[in-house]
PDB file of C-alpha atoms in Angstrom:
ATOM      1  CA  UNK A   1      50.938 161.863 108.330  1.00 44.00           C
ATOM      2  CA  UNK A   2      54.637 162.048 107.338  1.00 45.00           C
ATOM      3  CA  UNK A   3      54.152 159.259 104.770  1.00 45.00           C
ATOM      4  CA  UNK A   4      51.342 161.222 103.156  1.00 40.00           C
ATOM      5  CA  UNK A   5      53.523 164.321 103.142  1.00 44.00           C
ATOM      6  CA  UNK A   6      56.452 162.491 101.543  1.00 48.00           C
ATOM      7  CA  UNK A   7      54.170 161.018  98.867  1.00 44.00           C
ATOM      8  CA  UNK A   8      52.678 164.415  98.099  1.00 47.00           C
ATOM      9  CA  UNK A   9      56.043 166.102  97.584  1.00 46.00           C
ATOM     10  CA  UNK A  10      57.239 163.196  95.443  1.00 46.00           C
ATOM     11  CA  UNK A  11      54.204 163.606  93.174  1.00 44.00           C
ATOM     12  CA  UNK A  12      54.690 167.373  93.179  1.00 45.00           C
ATOM     13  CA  UNK A  13      58.271 167.022  91.942  1.00 48.00           C
ATOM     14  CA  UNK A  14      57.260 164.654  89.137  1.00 43.00           C
ATOM     15  CA  UNK A  15      54.553 167.052  87.985  1.00 44.00           C
ATOM     16  CA  UNK A  16      56.983 169.947  88.126  1.00 47.00           C
ATOM     17  CA  UNK A  17      59.410 168.260  85.785  1.00 44.00           C
ATOM     18  CA  UNK A  18      57.011 166.496  83.446  1.00 43.00           C
ATOM     19  CA  UNK A  19      54.848 169.573  83.116  1.00 47.00           C
ATOM     20  CA  UNK A  20      57.529 170.657  80.641  1.00 46.00           C
ATOM     21  CA  UNK A  21      58.274 169.043  77.334  1.00 44.00           C
ATOM     22  CA  UNK A  22      61.665 167.738  76.221  1.00 41.00           C
ATOM     23  CA  UNK A  23      61.938 170.719  73.887  1.00 46.00           C
ATOM     24  CA  UNK A  24      61.566 173.027  76.876  1.00 44.00           C
ATOM     25  CA  UNK A  25      64.578 171.408  78.524  1.00 41.00           C
ATOM     26  CA  UNK A  26      66.708 171.449  75.381  1.00 42.00           C
ATOM     27  CA  UNK A  27      66.122 175.209  75.211  1.00 46.00           C
ATOM     28  CA  UNK A  28      67.731 175.493  78.652  1.00 46.00           C
ATOM     29  CA  UNK A  29      71.216 174.516  77.424  1.00 51.00           C
ATOM     30  CA  UNK A  30      72.489 178.079  77.769  1.00 58.00           C
ATOM     31  CA  UNK A  31      74.491 178.445  81.027  1.00 58.00           C
ATOM     32  CA  UNK A  32      72.627 180.325  83.717  1.00 66.00           C
ATOM     33  CA  UNK A  33      69.148 179.094  82.854  1.00 72.00           C
ATOM     34  CA  UNK A  34      69.080 175.840  84.812  1.00 83.00           C
ATOM     35  CA  UNK A  35      70.672 177.541  87.827  1.00 91.00           C
ATOM     36  CA  UNK A  36      72.078 181.091  88.129  1.00 94.00           C
ATOM     37  CA  UNK A  37      75.710 181.686  87.232  1.00 95.00           C
ATOM     38  CA  UNK A  38      78.334 182.033  89.935  1.00 97.00           C
ATOM     39  CA  UNK A  39      80.663 185.016  90.384  1.00 98.00           C
ATOM     40  CA  UNK A  40      83.486 183.413  88.419  1.00 96.00           C
ATOM     41  CA  UNK A  41      81.060 182.948  85.509  1.00 95.00           C
ATOM     42  CA  UNK A  42      79.311 186.330  85.695  1.00 96.00           C
ATOM     43  CA  UNK A  43      81.566 189.370  86.291  1.00 96.00           C
ATOM     44  CA  UNK A  44      78.541 191.628  86.830  1.00 97.00           C
ATOM     45  CA  UNK A  45      77.882 190.033  90.235  1.00 98.00           C
ATOM     46  CA  UNK A  46      79.367 191.715  93.338  1.00 98.00           C
ATOM     47  CA  UNK A  47      82.307 189.671  94.556  1.00 98.00           C
ATOM     48  CA  UNK A  48      85.519 189.596  96.539  1.00 98.00           C
ATOM     49  CA  UNK A  49      88.553 187.359  96.159  1.00 98.00           C
ATOM     50  CA  UNK A  50      89.890 186.065  99.475  1.00 98.00           C
ATOM     51  CA  UNK A  51      91.615 182.930 100.716  1.00 96.00           C
ATOM     52  CA  UNK A  52      92.020 181.515  97.171  1.00 96.00           C
ATOM     53  CA  UNK A  53      88.344 181.737  96.229  1.00 98.00           C
ATOM     54  CA  UNK A  54      85.812 184.176  94.748  1.00 98.00           C
ATOM     55  CA  UNK A  55      82.876 184.861  97.033  1.00 98.00           C
ATOM     56  CA  UNK A  56      79.594 186.498  96.139  1.00 98.00           C
ATOM     57  CA  UNK A  57      79.652 189.395  98.610  1.00 98.00           C
ATOM     58  CA  UNK A  58      78.550 192.976  99.127  1.00 98.00           C
ATOM     59  CA  UNK A  59      78.406 195.555 101.900  1.00 98.00           C
ATOM     60  CA  UNK A  60      76.042 198.408 102.752  1.00 98.00           C
ATOM     61  CA  UNK A  61      76.465 201.532 104.841  1.00 98.00           C
ATOM     62  CA  UNK A  62      79.372 203.593 106.128  1.00 98.00           C
ATOM     63  CA  UNK A  63      82.549 201.473 106.201  1.00 98.00           C
ATOM     64  CA  UNK A  64      83.642 203.260 109.388  1.00 98.00           C
ATOM     65  CA  UNK A  65      80.541 202.223 111.376  1.00 98.00           C
ATOM     66  CA  UNK A  66      80.504 199.092 113.570  1.00 98.00           C
ATOM     67  CA  UNK A  67      80.492 196.078 111.277  1.00 98.00           C
ATOM     68  CA  UNK A  68      77.827 193.367 111.139  1.00 98.00           C
ATOM     69  CA  UNK A  69      78.740 190.246 109.171  1.00 98.00           C
ATOM     70  CA  UNK A  70      75.602 188.307 108.221  1.00 98.00           C
ATOM     71  CA  UNK A  71      76.181 184.544 107.984  1.00 98.00           C
ATOM     72  CA  UNK A  72      73.628 182.398 106.170  1.00 98.00           C
ATOM     73  CA  UNK A  73      72.587 178.805 106.798  1.00 96.00           C
ATOM     74  CA  UNK A  74      73.158 175.580 104.934  1.00 92.00           C
ATOM     75  CA  UNK A  75      75.834 174.501 104.446  1.00 94.00           C
ATOM     76  CA  UNK A  76      75.208 175.443 100.846  1.00 94.00           C
ATOM     77  CA  UNK A  77      72.631 178.212 101.283  1.00 95.00           C
ATOM     78  CA  UNK A  78      72.889 181.889 100.410  1.00 97.00           C
ATOM     79  CA  UNK A  79      72.109 185.294 101.901  1.00 98.00           C
ATOM     80  CA  UNK A  80      69.206 186.315  99.669  1.00 98.00           C
ATOM     81  CA  UNK A  81      66.543 185.727 102.345  1.00 97.00           C
ATOM     82  CA  UNK A  82      68.644 187.666 104.883  1.00 98.00           C
ATOM     83  CA  UNK A  83      68.801 190.940 102.962  1.00 98.00           C
ATOM     84  CA  UNK A  84      66.305 192.421 105.421  1.00 98.00           C
ATOM     85  CA  UNK A  85      69.354 192.979 107.628  1.00 98.00           C
ATOM     86  CA  UNK A  86      70.152 196.000 105.462  1.00 98.00           C
ATOM     87  CA  UNK A  87      67.685 197.849 107.712  1.00 98.00           C
ATOM     88  CA  UNK A  88      70.494 198.069 110.261  1.00 98.00           C
ATOM     89  CA  UNK A  89      72.396 200.450 107.995  1.00 98.00           C
ATOM     90  CA  UNK A  90      69.970 203.224 108.984  1.00 98.00           C
ATOM     91  CA  UNK A  91      70.807 202.490 112.627  1.00 98.00           C
ATOM     92  CA  UNK A  92      74.497 203.221 112.155  1.00 98.00           C
ATOM     93  CA  UNK A  93      75.908 199.812 111.188  1.00 98.00           C
ATOM     94  CA  UNK A  94      78.025 198.642 108.269  1.00 98.00           C
ATOM     95  CA  UNK A  95      76.346 195.437 107.061  1.00 98.00           C
ATOM     96  CA  UNK A  96      78.326 192.788 105.162  1.00 99.00           C
ATOM     97  CA  UNK A  97      76.848 189.809 103.311  1.00 99.00           C
ATOM     98  CA  UNK A  98      78.663 186.905 101.705  1.00 98.00           C
ATOM     99  CA  UNK A  99      77.759 183.537 100.226  1.00 98.00           C
ATOM    100  CA  UNK A 100      80.054 180.954 101.767  1.00 98.00           C
ATOM    101  CA  UNK A 101      82.588 179.010  99.713  1.00 98.00           C
ATOM    102  CA  UNK A 102      80.855 176.769  97.160  1.00 97.00           C
ATOM    103  CA  UNK A 103      77.430 178.128  98.165  1.00 97.00           C
ATOM    104  CA  UNK A 104      74.897 180.504  96.678  1.00 96.00           C
ATOM    105  CA  UNK A 105      76.549 182.426  93.853  1.00 98.00           C
ATOM    106  CA  UNK A 106      80.118 181.939  95.101  1.00 98.00           C
ATOM    107  CA  UNK A 107      82.739 179.981  93.184  1.00 97.00           C
ATOM    108  CA  UNK A 108      82.362 176.193  93.268  1.00 96.00           C
ATOM    109  CA  UNK A 109      85.028 173.891  94.694  1.00 96.00           C
ATOM    110  CA  UNK A 110      85.762 170.180  94.947  1.00 93.00           C
ATOM    111  CA  UNK A 111      84.602 168.233  97.971  1.00 93.00           C
ATOM    112  CA  UNK A 112      88.046 167.920  99.556  1.00 94.00           C
ATOM    113  CA  UNK A 113      88.239 171.718  99.995  1.00 94.00           C
ATOM    114  CA  UNK A 114      85.608 171.719 102.740  1.00 96.00           C
ATOM    115  CA  UNK A 115      86.832 171.575 106.327  1.00 97.00           C
ATOM    116  CA  UNK A 116      85.741 173.348 109.494  1.00 97.00           C
ATOM    117  CA  UNK A 117      88.968 175.341 109.564  1.00 97.00           C
ATOM    118  CA  UNK A 118      88.352 176.436 105.969  1.00 98.00           C
ATOM    119  CA  UNK A 119      85.051 178.023 107.039  1.00 98.00           C
ATOM    120  CA  UNK A 120      86.824 179.818 109.896  1.00 98.00           C
ATOM    121  CA  UNK A 121      89.582 181.047 107.584  1.00 98.00           C
ATOM    122  CA  UNK A 122      87.088 182.330 105.014  1.00 98.00           C
ATOM    123  CA  UNK A 123      85.119 184.223 107.675  1.00 98.00           C
ATOM    124  CA  UNK A 124      88.313 185.775 109.001  1.00 98.00           C
ATOM    125  CA  UNK A 125      89.284 186.781 105.457  1.00 98.00           C
ATOM    126  CA  UNK A 126      85.876 188.394 104.832  1.00 98.00           C
ATOM    127  CA  UNK A 127      86.168 190.399 108.058  1.00 98.00           C
ATOM    128  CA  UNK A 128      89.665 191.583 107.176  1.00 98.00           C
ATOM    129  CA  UNK A 129      88.611 192.485 103.642  1.00 98.00           C
ATOM    130  CA  UNK A 130      85.849 194.834 104.798  1.00 98.00           C
ATOM    131  CA  UNK A 131      87.314 196.050 108.073  1.00 97.00           C
ATOM    132  CA  UNK A 132      88.101 199.767 108.109  1.00 96.00           C
ATOM    133  CA  UNK A 133      90.666 199.616 110.911  1.00 96.00           C
ATOM    134  CA  UNK A 134      91.641 197.453 113.856  1.00 94.00           C
ATOM    135  CA  UNK A 135      89.468 199.491 116.256  1.00 95.00           C
ATOM    136  CA  UNK A 136      86.265 198.843 114.324  1.00 98.00           C
ATOM    137  CA  UNK A 137      83.878 196.591 116.244  1.00 97.00           C
ATOM    138  CA  UNK A 138      82.800 193.375 114.512  1.00 98.00           C
ATOM    139  CA  UNK A 139      79.477 191.661 115.188  1.00 98.00           C
ATOM    140  CA  UNK A 140      78.107 188.422 113.732  1.00 98.00           C
ATOM    141  CA  UNK A 141      74.400 188.103 112.871  1.00 98.00           C
ATOM    142  CA  UNK A 142      73.806 184.486 111.985  1.00 98.00           C
ATOM    143  CA  UNK A 143      71.258 181.829 111.080  1.00 98.00           C
ATOM    144  CA  UNK A 144      71.071 178.031 111.428  1.00 97.00           C
ATOM    145  CA  UNK A 145      74.311 176.446 110.131  1.00 97.00           C
ATOM    146  CA  UNK A 146      75.730 179.985 110.020  1.00 98.00           C
ATOM    147  CA  UNK A 147      75.126 180.230 113.771  1.00 98.00           C
ATOM    148  CA  UNK A 148      77.020 176.980 114.293  1.00 98.00           C
ATOM    149  CA  UNK A 149      79.899 178.357 112.225  1.00 98.00           C
ATOM    150  CA  UNK A 150      79.879 181.621 114.190  1.00 98.00           C
ATOM    151  CA  UNK A 151      79.837 179.828 117.554  1.00 98.00           C
ATOM    152  CA  UNK A 152      82.741 177.670 116.403  1.00 98.00           C
ATOM    153  CA  UNK A 153      84.674 180.740 115.303  1.00 98.00           C
ATOM    154  CA  UNK A 154      84.132 182.455 118.664  1.00 98.00           C
ATOM    155  CA  UNK A 155      85.034 179.239 120.457  1.00 97.00           C
ATOM    156  CA  UNK A 156      88.331 179.232 118.568  1.00 97.00           C
ATOM    157  CA  UNK A 157      88.940 183.008 118.654  1.00 96.00           C
ATOM    158  CA  UNK A 158      87.033 184.424 121.641  1.00 94.00           C
ATOM    159  CA  UNK A 159      88.659 187.867 121.418  1.00 95.00           C
ATOM    160  CA  UNK A 160      87.920 188.421 117.725  1.00 96.00           C
ATOM    161  CA  UNK A 161      84.191 189.206 117.857  1.00 98.00           C
ATOM    162  CA  UNK A 162      82.474 192.036 119.759  1.00 98.00           C
ATOM    163  CA  UNK A 163      78.871 190.870 119.439  1.00 98.00           C
ATOM    164  CA  UNK A 164      77.192 187.562 118.592  1.00 98.00           C
ATOM    165  CA  UNK A 165      73.616 186.820 117.534  1.00 98.00           C
ATOM    166  CA  UNK A 166      72.725 183.163 116.998  1.00 98.00           C
ATOM    167  CA  UNK A 167      69.392 182.205 115.406  1.00 98.00           C
ATOM    168  CA  UNK A 168      68.584 178.501 115.830  1.00 98.00           C
ATOM    169  CA  UNK A 169      71.971 176.805 115.515  1.00 98.00           C
ATOM    170  CA  UNK A 170      71.284 173.086 115.188  1.00 95.00           C
ATOM    171  CA  UNK A 171      73.855 172.293 117.854  1.00 96.00           C
ATOM    172  CA  UNK A 172      77.348 173.119 119.039  1.00 97.00           C
ATOM    173  CA  UNK A 173      78.608 169.535 118.910  1.00 97.00           C
ATOM    174  CA  UNK A 174      78.196 166.790 116.346  1.00 95.00           C
ATOM    175  CA  UNK A 175      75.896 164.829 118.667  1.00 96.00           C
ATOM    176  CA  UNK A 176      73.688 167.868 119.249  1.00 96.00           C
ATOM    177  CA  UNK A 177      73.470 168.493 115.524  1.00 95.00           C
ATOM    178  CA  UNK A 178      72.460 164.898 114.837  1.00 93.00           C
ATOM    179  CA  UNK A 179      69.842 165.000 117.592  1.00 94.00           C
ATOM    180  CA  UNK A 180      68.300 168.162 116.169  1.00 93.00           C
ATOM    181  CA  UNK A 181      68.315 166.848 112.603  1.00 90.00           C
ATOM    182  CA  UNK A 182      66.580 163.672 113.743  1.00 89.00           C
ATOM    183  CA  UNK A 183      63.648 165.825 114.862  1.00 86.00           C
ATOM    184  CA  UNK A 184      63.617 167.861 111.665  1.00 80.00           C
ATOM    185  CA  UNK A 185      61.818 166.637 108.568  1.00 61.00           C
ATOM    186  CA  UNK A 186      63.974 164.296 106.509  1.00 49.00           C
ATOM    187  CA  UNK A 187      63.097 163.330 102.925  1.00 44.00           C
ATOM    188  CA  UNK A 188      65.210 160.879 100.927  1.00 42.00           C
ATOM    189  CA  UNK A 189      65.077 163.041  97.829  1.00 39.00           C
ATOM    190  CA  UNK A 190      68.143 161.868  95.925  1.00 40.00           C
ATOM    191  CA  UNK A 191      68.033 158.101  96.137  1.00 42.00           C
ATOM    192  CA  UNK A 192      68.577 156.340  92.801  1.00 43.00           C
ATOM    193  CA  UNK A 193      64.934 155.487  92.141  1.00 38.00           C
ATOM    194  CA  UNK A 194      63.775 159.043  92.798  1.00 41.00           C
ATOM    195  CA  UNK A 195      66.500 160.462  90.587  1.00 45.00           C
ATOM    196  CA  UNK A 196      65.577 158.159  87.708  1.00 44.00           C
ATOM    197  CA  UNK A 197      61.908 159.157  87.934  1.00 39.00           C
ATOM    198  CA  UNK A 198      62.225 162.890  88.503  1.00 43.00           C
ATOM    199  CA  UNK A 199      65.473 163.867  86.782  1.00 46.00           C
ATOM    200  CA  UNK A 200      65.675 162.267  83.306  1.00 46.00           C
ATOM    201  CA  UNK A 201      68.972 162.576  81.455  1.00 47.00           C
ATOM    202  CA  UNK A 202      67.685 165.053  78.885  1.00 43.00           C
ATOM    203  CA  UNK A 203      67.197 167.648  81.624  1.00 46.00           C
ATOM    204  CA  UNK A 204      70.954 167.822  82.157  1.00 45.00           C
ATOM    205  CA  UNK A 205      72.379 167.618  78.640  1.00 45.00           C
ATOM    206  CA  UNK A 206      75.507 169.762  78.388  1.00 45.00           C
ATOM    207  CA  UNK A 207      75.533 170.701  82.084  1.00 52.00           C
ATOM    208  CA  UNK A 208      78.467 170.797  84.480  1.00 68.00           C
ATOM    209  CA  UNK A 209      78.424 168.479  87.460  1.00 79.00           C
ATOM    210  CA  UNK A 210      77.963 171.413  89.864  1.00 78.00           C
ATOM    211  CA  UNK A 211      75.001 172.733  87.876  1.00 84.00           C
ATOM    212  CA  UNK A 212      73.288 169.344  87.946  1.00 76.00           C
ATOM    213  CA  UNK A 213      73.889 168.746  91.642  1.00 81.00           C
ATOM    214  CA  UNK A 214      72.868 172.292  92.610  1.00 81.00           C
ATOM    215  CA  UNK A 215      69.673 171.979  90.574  1.00 79.00           C
ATOM    216  CA  UNK A 216      68.744 168.763  92.350  1.00 77.00           C
ATOM    217  CA  UNK A 217      69.610 170.263  95.737  1.00 75.00           C
ATOM    218  CA  UNK A 218      67.272 173.195  95.094  1.00 72.00           C
ATOM    219  CA  UNK A 219      64.257 170.887  95.252  1.00 69.00           C
ATOM    220  CA  UNK A 220      64.840 170.416  98.963  1.00 68.00           C
ATOM    221  CA  UNK A 221      64.062 174.084  99.672  1.00 69.00           C
ATOM    222  CA  UNK A 222      60.604 173.641  98.175  1.00 69.00           C
ATOM    223  CA  UNK A 223      60.054 170.521 100.266  1.00 68.00           C
ATOM    224  CA  UNK A 224      61.102 172.074 103.574  1.00 74.00           C
ATOM    225  CA  UNK A 225      58.588 174.873 103.078  1.00 75.00           C
ATOM    226  CA  UNK A 226      55.664 172.657 102.031  1.00 77.00           C
ATOM    227  CA  UNK A 227      52.545 172.535 104.161  1.00 80.00           C
ATOM    228  CA  UNK A 228      53.070 170.388 107.254  1.00 81.00           C
ATOM    229  CA  UNK A 229      56.845 170.858 107.516  1.00 86.00           C
ATOM    230  CA  UNK A 230      58.201 170.288 111.032  1.00 89.00           C
ATOM    231  CA  UNK A 231      60.391 173.381 111.212  1.00 93.00           C
ATOM    232  CA  UNK A 232      57.477 175.779 110.916  1.00 92.00           C
ATOM    233  CA  UNK A 233      58.152 177.560 107.637  1.00 92.00           C
ATOM    234  CA  UNK A 234      54.876 179.126 106.456  1.00 92.00           C
ATOM    235  CA  UNK A 235      55.843 179.068 102.767  1.00 90.00           C
ATOM    236  CA  UNK A 236      58.653 179.531 100.234  1.00 90.00           C
ATOM    237  CA  UNK A 237      61.480 181.970 100.857  1.00 92.00           C
ATOM    238  CA  UNK A 238      63.813 183.496  98.223  1.00 93.00           C
ATOM    239  CA  UNK A 239      67.199 182.014  97.390  1.00 93.00           C
ATOM    240  CA  UNK A 240      69.634 182.167  94.483  1.00 94.00           C
ATOM    241  CA  UNK A 241      71.292 178.782  94.196  1.00 94.00           C
ATOM    242  CA  UNK A 242      72.049 175.806  96.396  1.00 92.00           C
ATOM    243  CA  UNK A 243      75.584 174.519  96.867  1.00 94.00           C
ATOM    244  CA  UNK A 244      75.169 170.742  96.741  1.00 91.00           C
ATOM    245  CA  UNK A 245      78.845 169.804  97.055  1.00 92.00           C
ATOM    246  CA  UNK A 246      79.345 172.284  99.896  1.00 94.00           C
ATOM    247  CA  UNK A 247      76.367 170.752 101.680  1.00 93.00           C
ATOM    248  CA  UNK A 248      77.299 167.108 101.286  1.00 92.00           C
ATOM    249  CA  UNK A 249      81.064 167.535 101.678  1.00 94.00           C
ATOM    250  CA  UNK A 250      80.694 169.586 104.861  1.00 95.00           C
ATOM    251  CA  UNK A 251      78.408 166.989 106.403  1.00 93.00           C
ATOM    252  CA  UNK A 252      80.768 164.193 105.358  1.00 94.00           C
ATOM    253  CA  UNK A 253      83.684 166.026 106.951  1.00 96.00           C
ATOM    254  CA  UNK A 254      82.045 166.506 110.339  1.00 94.00           C
ATOM    255  CA  UNK A 255      80.658 162.964 110.224  1.00 94.00           C
ATOM    256  CA  UNK A 256      84.220 161.692 109.933  1.00 96.00           C
ATOM    257  CA  UNK A 257      85.986 164.180 112.191  1.00 96.00           C
ATOM    258  CA  UNK A 258      83.234 165.373 114.532  1.00 96.00           C
ATOM    259  CA  UNK A 259      83.238 168.848 116.042  1.00 95.00           C
ATOM    260  CA  UNK A 260      82.924 170.550 119.411  1.00 96.00           C
ATOM    261  CA  UNK A 261      82.191 174.274 119.212  1.00 96.00           C
ATOM    262  CA  UNK A 262      81.585 174.737 122.943  1.00 94.00           C
ATOM    263  CA  UNK A 263      84.675 173.574 124.830  1.00 94.00           C
ATOM    264  CA  UNK A 264      86.133 177.094 125.028  1.00 94.00           C
ATOM    265  CA  UNK A 265      82.989 179.257 125.080  1.00 96.00           C
ATOM    266  CA  UNK A 266      83.369 179.900 128.788  1.00 94.00           C
ATOM    267  CA  UNK A 267      86.070 182.399 127.801  1.00 93.00           C
ATOM    268  CA  UNK A 268      83.627 184.442 125.715  1.00 96.00           C
ATOM    269  CA  UNK A 269      82.233 186.838 128.315  1.00 94.00           C
ATOM    270  CA  UNK A 270      80.418 189.171 125.921  1.00 96.00           C
ATOM    271  CA  UNK A 271      76.652 188.935 126.098  1.00 98.00           C
ATOM    272  CA  UNK A 272      75.200 186.696 123.361  1.00 98.00           C
ATOM    273  CA  UNK A 273      71.710 187.018 121.876  1.00 98.00           C
ATOM    274  CA  UNK A 274      70.275 183.554 121.214  1.00 98.00           C
ATOM    275  CA  UNK A 275      67.031 183.370 119.231  1.00 98.00           C
ATOM    276  CA  UNK A 276      64.571 180.585 118.440  1.00 98.00           C
ATOM    277  CA  UNK A 277      61.288 180.618 116.530  1.00 98.00           C
ATOM    278  CA  UNK A 278      57.757 180.068 117.797  1.00 98.00           C
ATOM    279  CA  UNK A 279      56.680 177.547 115.147  1.00 97.00           C
ATOM    280  CA  UNK A 280      59.717 175.273 114.793  1.00 96.00           C
ATOM    281  CA  UNK A 281      58.529 172.037 116.427  1.00 94.00           C
ATOM    282  CA  UNK A 282      62.040 170.574 116.265  1.00 94.00           C
ATOM    283  CA  UNK A 283      63.541 173.405 118.347  1.00 96.00           C
ATOM    284  CA  UNK A 284      61.687 175.096 121.203  1.00 96.00           C
ATOM    285  CA  UNK A 285      62.739 176.793 124.426  1.00 97.00           C
ATOM    286  CA  UNK A 286      64.230 173.707 126.073  1.00 97.00           C
ATOM    287  CA  UNK A 287      66.535 173.017 123.149  1.00 97.00           C
ATOM    288  CA  UNK A 288      67.490 176.687 122.921  1.00 98.00           C
ATOM    289  CA  UNK A 289      68.497 176.647 126.591  1.00 98.00           C
ATOM    290  CA  UNK A 290      70.495 173.439 126.156  1.00 98.00           C
ATOM    291  CA  UNK A 291      72.419 174.653 123.112  1.00 98.00           C
ATOM    292  CA  UNK A 292      73.014 178.106 124.623  1.00 98.00           C
ATOM    293  CA  UNK A 293      74.147 176.708 127.979  1.00 98.00           C
ATOM    294  CA  UNK A 294      77.950 176.992 127.394  1.00 97.00           C
ATOM    295  CA  UNK A 295      77.762 180.789 126.979  1.00 98.00           C
ATOM    296  CA  UNK A 296      78.324 182.431 130.392  1.00 97.00           C
ATOM    297  CA  UNK A 297      76.436 185.628 129.458  1.00 97.00           C
ATOM    298  CA  UNK A 298      73.379 185.185 127.248  1.00 97.00           C
ATOM    299  CA  UNK A 299      69.888 186.423 126.496  1.00 98.00           C
ATOM    300  CA  UNK A 300      67.423 183.947 124.963  1.00 98.00           C
ATOM    301  CA  UNK A 301      64.549 185.403 122.921  1.00 98.00           C
ATOM    302  CA  UNK A 302      61.664 183.826 121.035  1.00 98.00           C
ATOM    303  CA  UNK A 303      60.756 185.202 117.592  1.00 98.00           C
ATOM    304  CA  UNK A 304      56.988 185.153 117.241  1.00 98.00           C
ATOM    305  CA  UNK A 305      54.872 184.236 114.247  1.00 97.00           C
ATOM    306  CA  UNK A 306      57.496 182.323 112.292  1.00 97.00           C
ATOM    307  CA  UNK A 307      59.401 179.082 111.930  1.00 96.00           C
ATOM    308  CA  UNK A 308      63.038 178.384 111.180  1.00 96.00           C
ATOM    309  CA  UNK A 309      63.343 180.962 108.369  1.00 96.00           C
ATOM    310  CA  UNK A 310      62.793 183.733 110.892  1.00 98.00           C
ATOM    311  CA  UNK A 311      64.822 186.387 109.099  1.00 98.00           C
ATOM    312  CA  UNK A 312      62.487 186.314 106.114  1.00 97.00           C
ATOM    313  CA  UNK A 313      59.156 185.570 107.803  1.00 97.00           C
ATOM    314  CA  UNK A 314      59.708 187.055 111.269  1.00 98.00           C
ATOM    315  CA  UNK A 315      61.950 190.072 110.752  1.00 98.00           C
ATOM    316  CA  UNK A 316      59.333 192.515 112.104  1.00 98.00           C
ATOM    317  CA  UNK A 317      59.538 190.797 115.501  1.00 98.00           C
ATOM    318  CA  UNK A 318      63.222 189.956 115.252  1.00 98.00           C
ATOM    319  CA  UNK A 319      64.552 193.346 114.162  1.00 98.00           C
ATOM    320  CA  UNK A 320      63.870 195.384 117.330  1.00 98.00           C
ATOM    321  CA  UNK A 321      65.363 192.623 119.486  1.00 98.00           C
ATOM    322  CA  UNK A 322      68.493 192.492 117.329  1.00 98.00           C
ATOM    323  CA  UNK A 323      68.847 196.275 117.339  1.00 98.00           C
ATOM    324  CA  UNK A 324      68.354 196.548 121.096  1.00 98.00           C
ATOM    325  CA  UNK A 325      71.060 193.950 121.695  1.00 98.00           C
ATOM    326  CA  UNK A 326      73.527 195.579 119.284  1.00 98.00           C
ATOM    327  CA  UNK A 327      73.029 199.040 120.749  1.00 96.00           C
ATOM    328  CA  UNK A 328      73.485 197.649 124.267  1.00 96.00           C
ATOM    329  CA  UNK A 329      76.870 196.032 123.629  1.00 92.00           C
ATOM    330  CA  UNK A 330      78.503 198.637 121.383  1.00 83.00           C
TER     331      UNK A 330
END
């Protein structure tokens, strides 16, 4: 079954590219047409400058209300599919979104910029940028890789965060992450033979390296939402731009250095909301309980009628559970 699926997406990608003529691709030389521009290329985009980078970021609501920082997945994703979280503004929360360094529409960086501590420092800088005063409560509402990042941040700084919502973190250690990924659908999209067939040179004439890599990376999002995907996504979800270097460099870093985001979580006594989706075959209740185990005070909830992209496809079920948790701990 998986071989048939891999063959079908390979054929789909070829048809997608070769359904256009060479002239069509030459007309795409103008920056911003192959992939959207980043904040350092387009000053009309909302942005902040923190920790020596420009991040695509924006906030909604009353700046004096309790803060919710929404953290997207990836590494290399963006917050476009998480904008439903703006609903929490009407419930008395100040909701902050940001695309992580080198991801989405944020400024691009070289591979050696990406470390675990860098992600922690950027998150801290985003919080401080938007924080009204030191008494304002700060909550993290997070997804996938973003949930791993948030757990790692709380593990490192257990007194810094007042509320924590984790939606399907792959794992809190390198071994857990690898185990989860082994159950998720893997497609060798960017091997040399596939690149030669699907991405001819004329597609990329005049492009920067980041544009080319981000364009290639974007194909994966279509593949992980195709019919038969293991993680339960029922279809495509919106996104702006993939961060290919952020994705690969972050994985390379943890592959070399490892990580353990759970060794200090016993000191985080605040109740944590841990969520997993009904349709993700690679996750499930048992894995949710195993990953959530280090938290001394936790509530585990299933989000019905959705797979891994639960914010976009399952927000109607997720929203009241998130709101109930936030109102309980404030």
